[in-house]
CSV table of C-alpha atoms and ligand atoms in Angstrom, one decimal:
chain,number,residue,atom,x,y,z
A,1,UNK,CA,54.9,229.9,-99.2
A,2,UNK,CA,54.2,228.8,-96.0
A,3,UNK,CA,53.1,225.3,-96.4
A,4,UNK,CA,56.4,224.9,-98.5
A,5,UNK,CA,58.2,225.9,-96.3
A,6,UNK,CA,56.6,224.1,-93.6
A,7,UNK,CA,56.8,220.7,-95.5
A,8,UNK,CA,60.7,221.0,-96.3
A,9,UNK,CA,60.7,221.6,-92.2
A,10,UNK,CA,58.8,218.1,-92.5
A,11,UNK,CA,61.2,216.3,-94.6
A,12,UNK,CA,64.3,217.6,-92.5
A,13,UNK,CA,62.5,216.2,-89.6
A,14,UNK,CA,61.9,212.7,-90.9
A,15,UNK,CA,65.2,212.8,-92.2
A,16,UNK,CA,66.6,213.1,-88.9
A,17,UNK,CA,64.6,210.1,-87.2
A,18,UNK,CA,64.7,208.3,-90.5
A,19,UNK,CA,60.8,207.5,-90.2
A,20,UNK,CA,58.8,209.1,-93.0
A,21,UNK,CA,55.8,210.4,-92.4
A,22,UNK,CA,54.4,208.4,-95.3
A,23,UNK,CA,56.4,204.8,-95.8
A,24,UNK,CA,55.2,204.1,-99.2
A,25,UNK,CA,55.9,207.1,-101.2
A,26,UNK,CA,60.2,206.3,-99.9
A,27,UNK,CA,60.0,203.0,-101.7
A,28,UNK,CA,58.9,203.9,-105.8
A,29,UNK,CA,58.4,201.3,-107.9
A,30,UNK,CA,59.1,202.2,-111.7
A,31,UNK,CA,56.6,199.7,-113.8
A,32,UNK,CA,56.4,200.6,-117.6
A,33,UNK,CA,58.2,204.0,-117.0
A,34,UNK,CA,55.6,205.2,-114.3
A,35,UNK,CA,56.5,205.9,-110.5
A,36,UNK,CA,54.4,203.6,-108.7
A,37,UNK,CA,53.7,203.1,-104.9
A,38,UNK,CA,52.6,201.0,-102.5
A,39,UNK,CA,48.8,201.3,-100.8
A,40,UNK,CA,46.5,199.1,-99.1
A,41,UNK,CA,44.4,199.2,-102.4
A,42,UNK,CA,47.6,197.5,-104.1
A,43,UNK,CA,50.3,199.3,-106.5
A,44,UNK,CA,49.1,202.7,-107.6
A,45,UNK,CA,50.5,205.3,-110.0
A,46,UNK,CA,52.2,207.8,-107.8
A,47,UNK,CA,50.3,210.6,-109.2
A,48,UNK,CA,46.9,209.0,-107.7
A,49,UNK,CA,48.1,208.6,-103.8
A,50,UNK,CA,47.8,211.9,-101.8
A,51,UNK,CA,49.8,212.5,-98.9
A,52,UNK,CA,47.6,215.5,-96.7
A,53,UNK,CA,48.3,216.7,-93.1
A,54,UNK,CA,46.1,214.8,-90.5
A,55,UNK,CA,42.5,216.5,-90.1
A,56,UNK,CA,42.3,217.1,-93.8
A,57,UNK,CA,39.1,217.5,-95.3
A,58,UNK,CA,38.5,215.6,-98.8
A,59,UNK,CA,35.6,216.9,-100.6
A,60,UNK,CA,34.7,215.2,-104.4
A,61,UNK,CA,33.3,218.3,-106.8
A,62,UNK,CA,30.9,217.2,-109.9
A,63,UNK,CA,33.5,217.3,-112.1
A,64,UNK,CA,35.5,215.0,-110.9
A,65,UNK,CA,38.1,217.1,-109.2
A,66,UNK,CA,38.9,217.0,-105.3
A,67,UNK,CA,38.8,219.7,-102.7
A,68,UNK,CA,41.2,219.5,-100.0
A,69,UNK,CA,41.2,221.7,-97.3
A,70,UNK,CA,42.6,222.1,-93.7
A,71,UNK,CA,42.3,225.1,-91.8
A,72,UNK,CA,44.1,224.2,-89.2
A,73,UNK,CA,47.0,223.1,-90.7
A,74,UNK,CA,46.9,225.8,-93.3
A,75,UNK,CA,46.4,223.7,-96.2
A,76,UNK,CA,44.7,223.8,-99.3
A,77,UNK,CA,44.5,222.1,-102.5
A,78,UNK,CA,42.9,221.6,-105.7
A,79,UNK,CA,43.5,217.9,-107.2
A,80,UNK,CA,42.4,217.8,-110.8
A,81,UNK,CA,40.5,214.9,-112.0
A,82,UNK,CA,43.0,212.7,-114.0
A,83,UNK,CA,41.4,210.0,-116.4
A,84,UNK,CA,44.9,208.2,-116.1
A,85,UNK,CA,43.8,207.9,-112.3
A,86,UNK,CA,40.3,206.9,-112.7
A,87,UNK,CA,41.3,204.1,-115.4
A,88,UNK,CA,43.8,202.6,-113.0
A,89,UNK,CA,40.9,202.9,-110.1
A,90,UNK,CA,41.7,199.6,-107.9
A,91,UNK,CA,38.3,200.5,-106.9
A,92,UNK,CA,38.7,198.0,-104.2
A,93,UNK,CA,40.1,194.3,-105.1
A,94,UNK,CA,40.4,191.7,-102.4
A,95,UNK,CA,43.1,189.5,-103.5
A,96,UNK,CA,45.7,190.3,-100.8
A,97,UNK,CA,42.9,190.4,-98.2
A,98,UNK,CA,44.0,186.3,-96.8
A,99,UNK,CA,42.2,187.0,-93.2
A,100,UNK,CA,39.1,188.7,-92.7
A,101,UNK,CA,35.5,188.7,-90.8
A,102,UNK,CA,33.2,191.0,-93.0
A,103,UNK,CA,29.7,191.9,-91.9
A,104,UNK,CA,27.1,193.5,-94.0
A,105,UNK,CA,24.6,195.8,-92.4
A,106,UNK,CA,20.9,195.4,-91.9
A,107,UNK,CA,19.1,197.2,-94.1
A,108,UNK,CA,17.9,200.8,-94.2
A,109,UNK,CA,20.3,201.3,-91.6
A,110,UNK,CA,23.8,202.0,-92.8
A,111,UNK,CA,27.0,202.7,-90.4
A,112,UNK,CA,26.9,205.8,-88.0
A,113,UNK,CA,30.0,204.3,-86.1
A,114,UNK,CA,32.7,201.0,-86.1
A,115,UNK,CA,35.3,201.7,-83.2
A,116,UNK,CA,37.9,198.8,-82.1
A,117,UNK,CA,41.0,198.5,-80.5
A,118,UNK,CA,44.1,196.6,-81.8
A,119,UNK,CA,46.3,194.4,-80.0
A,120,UNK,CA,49.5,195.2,-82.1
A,121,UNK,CA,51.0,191.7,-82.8
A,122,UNK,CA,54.9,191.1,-82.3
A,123,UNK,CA,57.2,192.1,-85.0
A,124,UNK,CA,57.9,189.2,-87.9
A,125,UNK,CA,61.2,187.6,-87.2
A,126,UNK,CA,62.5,188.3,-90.7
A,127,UNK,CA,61.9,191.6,-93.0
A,128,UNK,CA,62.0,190.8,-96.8
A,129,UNK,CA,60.3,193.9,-97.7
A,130,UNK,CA,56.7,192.7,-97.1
A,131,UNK,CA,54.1,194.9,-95.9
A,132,UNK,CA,51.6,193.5,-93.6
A,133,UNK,CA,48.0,196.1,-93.5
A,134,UNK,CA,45.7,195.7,-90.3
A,135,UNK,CA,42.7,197.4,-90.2
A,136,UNK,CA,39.0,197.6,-89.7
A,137,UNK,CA,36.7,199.2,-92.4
A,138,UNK,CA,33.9,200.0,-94.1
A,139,UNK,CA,32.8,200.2,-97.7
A,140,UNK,CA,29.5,201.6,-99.6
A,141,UNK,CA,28.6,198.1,-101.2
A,142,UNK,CA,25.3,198.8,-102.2
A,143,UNK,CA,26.0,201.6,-104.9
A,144,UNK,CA,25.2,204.5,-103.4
A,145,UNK,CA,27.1,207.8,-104.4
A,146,UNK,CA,29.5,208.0,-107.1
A,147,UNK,CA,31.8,204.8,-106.8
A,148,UNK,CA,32.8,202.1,-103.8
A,149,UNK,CA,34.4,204.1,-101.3
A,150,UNK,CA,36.6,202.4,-97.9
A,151,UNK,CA,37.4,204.7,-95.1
A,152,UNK,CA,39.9,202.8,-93.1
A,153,UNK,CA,42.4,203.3,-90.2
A,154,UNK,CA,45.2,201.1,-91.5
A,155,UNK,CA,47.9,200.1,-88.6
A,156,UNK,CA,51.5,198.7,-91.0
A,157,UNK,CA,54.2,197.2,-91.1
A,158,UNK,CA,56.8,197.9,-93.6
A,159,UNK,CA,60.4,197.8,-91.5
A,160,UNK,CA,58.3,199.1,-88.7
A,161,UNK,CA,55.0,199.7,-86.9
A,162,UNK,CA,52.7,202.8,-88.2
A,163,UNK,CA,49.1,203.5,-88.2
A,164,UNK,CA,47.6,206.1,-90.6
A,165,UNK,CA,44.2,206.9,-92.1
A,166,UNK,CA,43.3,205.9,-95.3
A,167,UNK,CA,40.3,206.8,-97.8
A,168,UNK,CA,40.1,205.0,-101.9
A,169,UNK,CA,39.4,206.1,-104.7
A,170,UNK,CA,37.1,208.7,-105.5
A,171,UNK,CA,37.5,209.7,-109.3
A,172,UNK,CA,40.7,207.1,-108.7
A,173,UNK,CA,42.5,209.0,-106.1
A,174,UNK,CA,44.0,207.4,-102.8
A,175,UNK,CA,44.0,209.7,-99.4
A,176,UNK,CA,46.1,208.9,-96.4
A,177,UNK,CA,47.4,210.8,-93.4
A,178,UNK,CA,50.9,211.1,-92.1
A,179,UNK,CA,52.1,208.5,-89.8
A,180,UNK,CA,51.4,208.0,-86.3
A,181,UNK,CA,54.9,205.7,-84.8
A,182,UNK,CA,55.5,205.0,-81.2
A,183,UNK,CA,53.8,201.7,-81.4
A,184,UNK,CA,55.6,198.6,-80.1
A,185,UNK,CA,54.1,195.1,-80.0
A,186,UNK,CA,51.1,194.4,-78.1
A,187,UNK,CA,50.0,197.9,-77.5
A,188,UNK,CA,46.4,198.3,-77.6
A,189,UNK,CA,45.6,201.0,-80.6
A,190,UNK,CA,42.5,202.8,-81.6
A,191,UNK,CA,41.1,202.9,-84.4
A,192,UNK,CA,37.6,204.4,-85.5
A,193,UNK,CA,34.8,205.1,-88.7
A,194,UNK,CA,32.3,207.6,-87.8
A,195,UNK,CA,29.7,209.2,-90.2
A,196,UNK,CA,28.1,212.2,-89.0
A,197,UNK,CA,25.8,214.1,-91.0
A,198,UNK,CA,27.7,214.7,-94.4
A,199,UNK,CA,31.2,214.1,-93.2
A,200,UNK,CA,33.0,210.7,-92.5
A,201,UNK,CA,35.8,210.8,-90.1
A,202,UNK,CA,38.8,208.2,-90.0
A,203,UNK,CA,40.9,208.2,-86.6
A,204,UNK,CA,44.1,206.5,-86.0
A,205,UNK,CA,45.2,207.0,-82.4
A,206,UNK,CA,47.7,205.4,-80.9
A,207,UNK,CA,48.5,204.5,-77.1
A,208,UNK,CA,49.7,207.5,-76.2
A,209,UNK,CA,47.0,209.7,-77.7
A,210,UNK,CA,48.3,210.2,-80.6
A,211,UNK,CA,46.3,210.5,-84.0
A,212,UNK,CA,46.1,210.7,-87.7
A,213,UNK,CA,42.4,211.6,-88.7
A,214,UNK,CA,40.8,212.4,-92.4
A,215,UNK,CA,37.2,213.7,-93.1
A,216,UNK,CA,35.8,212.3,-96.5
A,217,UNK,CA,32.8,213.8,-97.4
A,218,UNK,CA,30.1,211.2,-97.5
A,219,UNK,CA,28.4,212.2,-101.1
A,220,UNK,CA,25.3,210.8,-100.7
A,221,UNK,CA,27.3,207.1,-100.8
A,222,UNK,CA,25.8,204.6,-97.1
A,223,UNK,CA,28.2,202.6,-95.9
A,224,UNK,CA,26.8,199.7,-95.6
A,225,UNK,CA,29.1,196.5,-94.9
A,226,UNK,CA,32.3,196.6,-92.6
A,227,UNK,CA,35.3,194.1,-91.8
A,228,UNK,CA,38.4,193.6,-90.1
A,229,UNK,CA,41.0,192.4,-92.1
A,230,UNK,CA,44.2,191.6,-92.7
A,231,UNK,CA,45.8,192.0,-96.0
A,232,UNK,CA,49.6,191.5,-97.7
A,233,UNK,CA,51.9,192.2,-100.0
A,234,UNK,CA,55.8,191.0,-100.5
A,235,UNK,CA,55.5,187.7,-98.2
A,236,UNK,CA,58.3,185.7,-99.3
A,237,UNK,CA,58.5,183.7,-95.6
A,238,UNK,CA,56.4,182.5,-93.0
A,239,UNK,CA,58.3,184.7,-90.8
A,240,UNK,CA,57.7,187.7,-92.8
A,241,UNK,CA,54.2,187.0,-90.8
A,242,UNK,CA,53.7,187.9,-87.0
A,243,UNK,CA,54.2,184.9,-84.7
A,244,UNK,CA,50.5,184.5,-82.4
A,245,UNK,CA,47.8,186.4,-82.7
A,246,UNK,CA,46.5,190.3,-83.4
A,247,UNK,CA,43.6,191.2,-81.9
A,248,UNK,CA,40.6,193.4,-82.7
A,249,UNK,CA,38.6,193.7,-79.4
A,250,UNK,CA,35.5,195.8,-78.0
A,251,UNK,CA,34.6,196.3,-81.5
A,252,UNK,CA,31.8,198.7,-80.9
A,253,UNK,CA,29.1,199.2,-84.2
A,254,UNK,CA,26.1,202.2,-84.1
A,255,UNK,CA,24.1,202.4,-87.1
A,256,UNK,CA,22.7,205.1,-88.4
A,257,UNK,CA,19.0,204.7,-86.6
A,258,UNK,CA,21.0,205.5,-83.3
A,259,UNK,CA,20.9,201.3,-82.5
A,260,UNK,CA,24.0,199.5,-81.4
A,261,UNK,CA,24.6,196.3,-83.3
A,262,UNK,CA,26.2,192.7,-82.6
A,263,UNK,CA,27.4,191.8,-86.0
A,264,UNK,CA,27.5,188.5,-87.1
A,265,UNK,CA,30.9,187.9,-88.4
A,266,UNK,CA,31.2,186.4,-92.0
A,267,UNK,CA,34.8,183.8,-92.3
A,268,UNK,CA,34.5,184.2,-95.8
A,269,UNK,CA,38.3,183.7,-96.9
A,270,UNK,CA,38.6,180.9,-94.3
A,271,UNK,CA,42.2,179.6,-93.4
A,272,UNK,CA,45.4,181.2,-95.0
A,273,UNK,CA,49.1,180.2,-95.1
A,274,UNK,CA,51.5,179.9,-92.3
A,275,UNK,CA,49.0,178.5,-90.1
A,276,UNK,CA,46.4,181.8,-90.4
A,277,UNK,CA,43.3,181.4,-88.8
A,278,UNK,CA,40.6,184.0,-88.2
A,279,UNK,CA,38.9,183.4,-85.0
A,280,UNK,CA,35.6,184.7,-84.5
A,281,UNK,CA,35.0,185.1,-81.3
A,282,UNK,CA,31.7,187.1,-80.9
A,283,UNK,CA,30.7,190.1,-81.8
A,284,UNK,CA,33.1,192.4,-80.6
A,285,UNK,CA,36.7,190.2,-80.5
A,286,UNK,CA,37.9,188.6,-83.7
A,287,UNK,CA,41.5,187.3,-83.7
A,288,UNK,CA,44.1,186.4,-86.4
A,289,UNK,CA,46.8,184.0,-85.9
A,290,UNK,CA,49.3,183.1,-87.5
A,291,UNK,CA,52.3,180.7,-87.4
A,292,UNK,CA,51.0,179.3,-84.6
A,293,UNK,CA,48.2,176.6,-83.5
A,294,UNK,CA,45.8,178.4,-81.7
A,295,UNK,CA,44.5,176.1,-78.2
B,301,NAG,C1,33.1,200.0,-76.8
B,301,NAG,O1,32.1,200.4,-75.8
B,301,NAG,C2,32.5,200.0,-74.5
B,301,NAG,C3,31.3,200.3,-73.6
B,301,NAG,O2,30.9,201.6,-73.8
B,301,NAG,C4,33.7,200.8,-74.1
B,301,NAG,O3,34.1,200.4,-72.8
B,301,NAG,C5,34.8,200.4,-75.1
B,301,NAG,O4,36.0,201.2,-74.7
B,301,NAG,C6,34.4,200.8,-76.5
B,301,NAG,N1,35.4,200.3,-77.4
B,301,NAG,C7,36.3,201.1,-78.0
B,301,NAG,C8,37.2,200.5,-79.0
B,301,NAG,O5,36.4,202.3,-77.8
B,302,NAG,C1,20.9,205.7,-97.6
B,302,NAG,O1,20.3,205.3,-96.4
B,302,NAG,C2,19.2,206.0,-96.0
B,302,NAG,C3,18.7,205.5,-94.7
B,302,NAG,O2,19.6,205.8,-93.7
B,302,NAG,C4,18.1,206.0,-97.0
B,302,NAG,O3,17.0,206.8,-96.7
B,302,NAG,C5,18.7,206.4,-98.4
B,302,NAG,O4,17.7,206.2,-99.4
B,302,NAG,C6,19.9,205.6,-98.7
B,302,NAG,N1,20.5,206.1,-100.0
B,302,NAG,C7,20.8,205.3,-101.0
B,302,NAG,C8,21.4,206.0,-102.2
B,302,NAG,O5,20.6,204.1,-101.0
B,303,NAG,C1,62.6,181.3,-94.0
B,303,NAG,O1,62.9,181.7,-92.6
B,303,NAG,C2,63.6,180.6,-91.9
B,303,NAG,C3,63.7,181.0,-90.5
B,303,NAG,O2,64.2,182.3,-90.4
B,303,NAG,C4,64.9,180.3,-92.6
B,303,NAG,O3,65.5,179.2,-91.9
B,303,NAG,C5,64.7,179.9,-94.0
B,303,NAG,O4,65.9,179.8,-94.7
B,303,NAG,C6,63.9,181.0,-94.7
B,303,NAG,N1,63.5,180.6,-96.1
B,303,NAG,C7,63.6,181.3,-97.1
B,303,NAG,C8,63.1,180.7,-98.4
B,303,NAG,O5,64.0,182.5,-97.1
């Protein structure tokens, strides 16, 4: 009763300000007769994306369902596993990743920590609908636990600037936390992964403090290989792309032995279009231009 009532007190809300809490899920997509939305793990059934209050807990069960719980927030819920979901599983593709520096961990030591800040680039001169995902991330690429999993503070574009937490796909299933707004070109944003005993925790914070976290429980998978990327959809212009650069700086990388790391950055998608460049430049600062020549 309460949380209803409490989410219709939501929806008035965004109403109001006409910023919703969760972009994607304002903007279906009907494909073969099935609500679809848009998700940094590319068009998903509706059904499979899960909009939870920030600080929500996501715990996978054995058989396939997911426990979500917040205490705080009063929230509880029971997501059934759905073979529909886990057939569509994106289970991670790359193909609208076109900048990224990627880094895969030494081994026997998998991530404990990946922190950076974001310089938020300035706004693309034209908006045709395209939605433009920042983020750094990290992924279990060496099988462990039930399925790839990415755990990923994701700062957007989509009409406007907005930075939530996001966690795909266990059993098929997207996770992201509402919105976080009040971020305005060249802002420095924070964004962090931490694992911590059984629990992973996902913060999106911006400048003023303000955050969107999730805890996905870890289930026995290492994280073991993490990026910072920049990925699109709905690009039909060069200036549906930021002019200059975005920024990820004092990237800061614990593993799990306690040891802090200078990762070696990885160029693997090399240029893009519209000028994009990835510049690597050291272990804590990588930069992505675009419609621009870099000096
Ligand atoms: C990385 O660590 C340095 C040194 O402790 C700190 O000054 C910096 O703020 C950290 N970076 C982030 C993104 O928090
Ligand atoms: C995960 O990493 C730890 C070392 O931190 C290792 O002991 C364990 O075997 C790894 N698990 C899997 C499934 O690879
Ligand atoms: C792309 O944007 C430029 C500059 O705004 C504009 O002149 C041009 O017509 C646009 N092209 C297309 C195909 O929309």
């Amino acid at each position: 009763m309460k949380i209803t009532w409490f989410l219709g007190l939501l929806l008035i809300a965004s109403a109001v300000t006409a910023q919703s809490l969760y972009p994607h899920d304002e903007e279906v997509q009907i494909i073969n007769g099935e609500e679809h939305v848009q998700t940094p793990f590319g068009l998903m059934l509706r059904e499979c994306v899960h909009n939870v209050p920030s600080g929500t807990y996501i715990q996978e069960s054995e058989d396939g369902s997911i426990f979500l719980t917040n205490d705080e927030k009063n929230f509880a819920k029971r997501v059934q596993k759905s073979e529909k979901c886990q057939k569509a599983n994106p289970s991670i593709k790359l193909e609208q990743w076109i900048d990224n520096g990627g880094w895969d961990l030494p081994a026997k030591t998998p991530l404990s920590k990946f922190e950076a800040y974001y310089y938020v680039p300035n706004t693309p001169q034209t908006t045709n609908n395209q939605w433009l995902y920042y983020f750094i991330g990290s992924q279990n690429n060496d099988g462990s636990g039930p399925g790839v999993s990415i755990i990923q503070p994701v700062l957007s574009y989509f009409k406007g600037w907005y930075f939530q937490s996001w966690n795909c796909c266990p059993d098929g299933q997207a996770f992201n936390s509402p919105s976080i707004f009040n971020i305005t070109p060249h802002d420095q944003v924070y964004g962090s992964v931490q694992v911590k005993d059984s629990q992973v925790t996902i913060i999106s914070q911006n400048k003023l403090g303000e955050q969107s976290t999730l805890t996905v429980d870890r289930n026995g998978r290492n994280f073991t290989w993490i990026d910072a990327t920049l990925e699109i959809y709905g690009i039909s212009n060069c200036t549906d792309y930021p002019k200059g650069r975005m920024t990820y700086s004092q990237m800061n990388v614990t593993l799990s032995d306690g040891t802090i790391a200078l990762p070696e950055w990885d160029n693997t998608f090399g240029a893009s279009e519209c000028n994009g460049q990835t510049f690597i430049q050291g272990p804590k600062t990588i930069s992505i231009y675009h419609n621009v020549i870099p000096e």
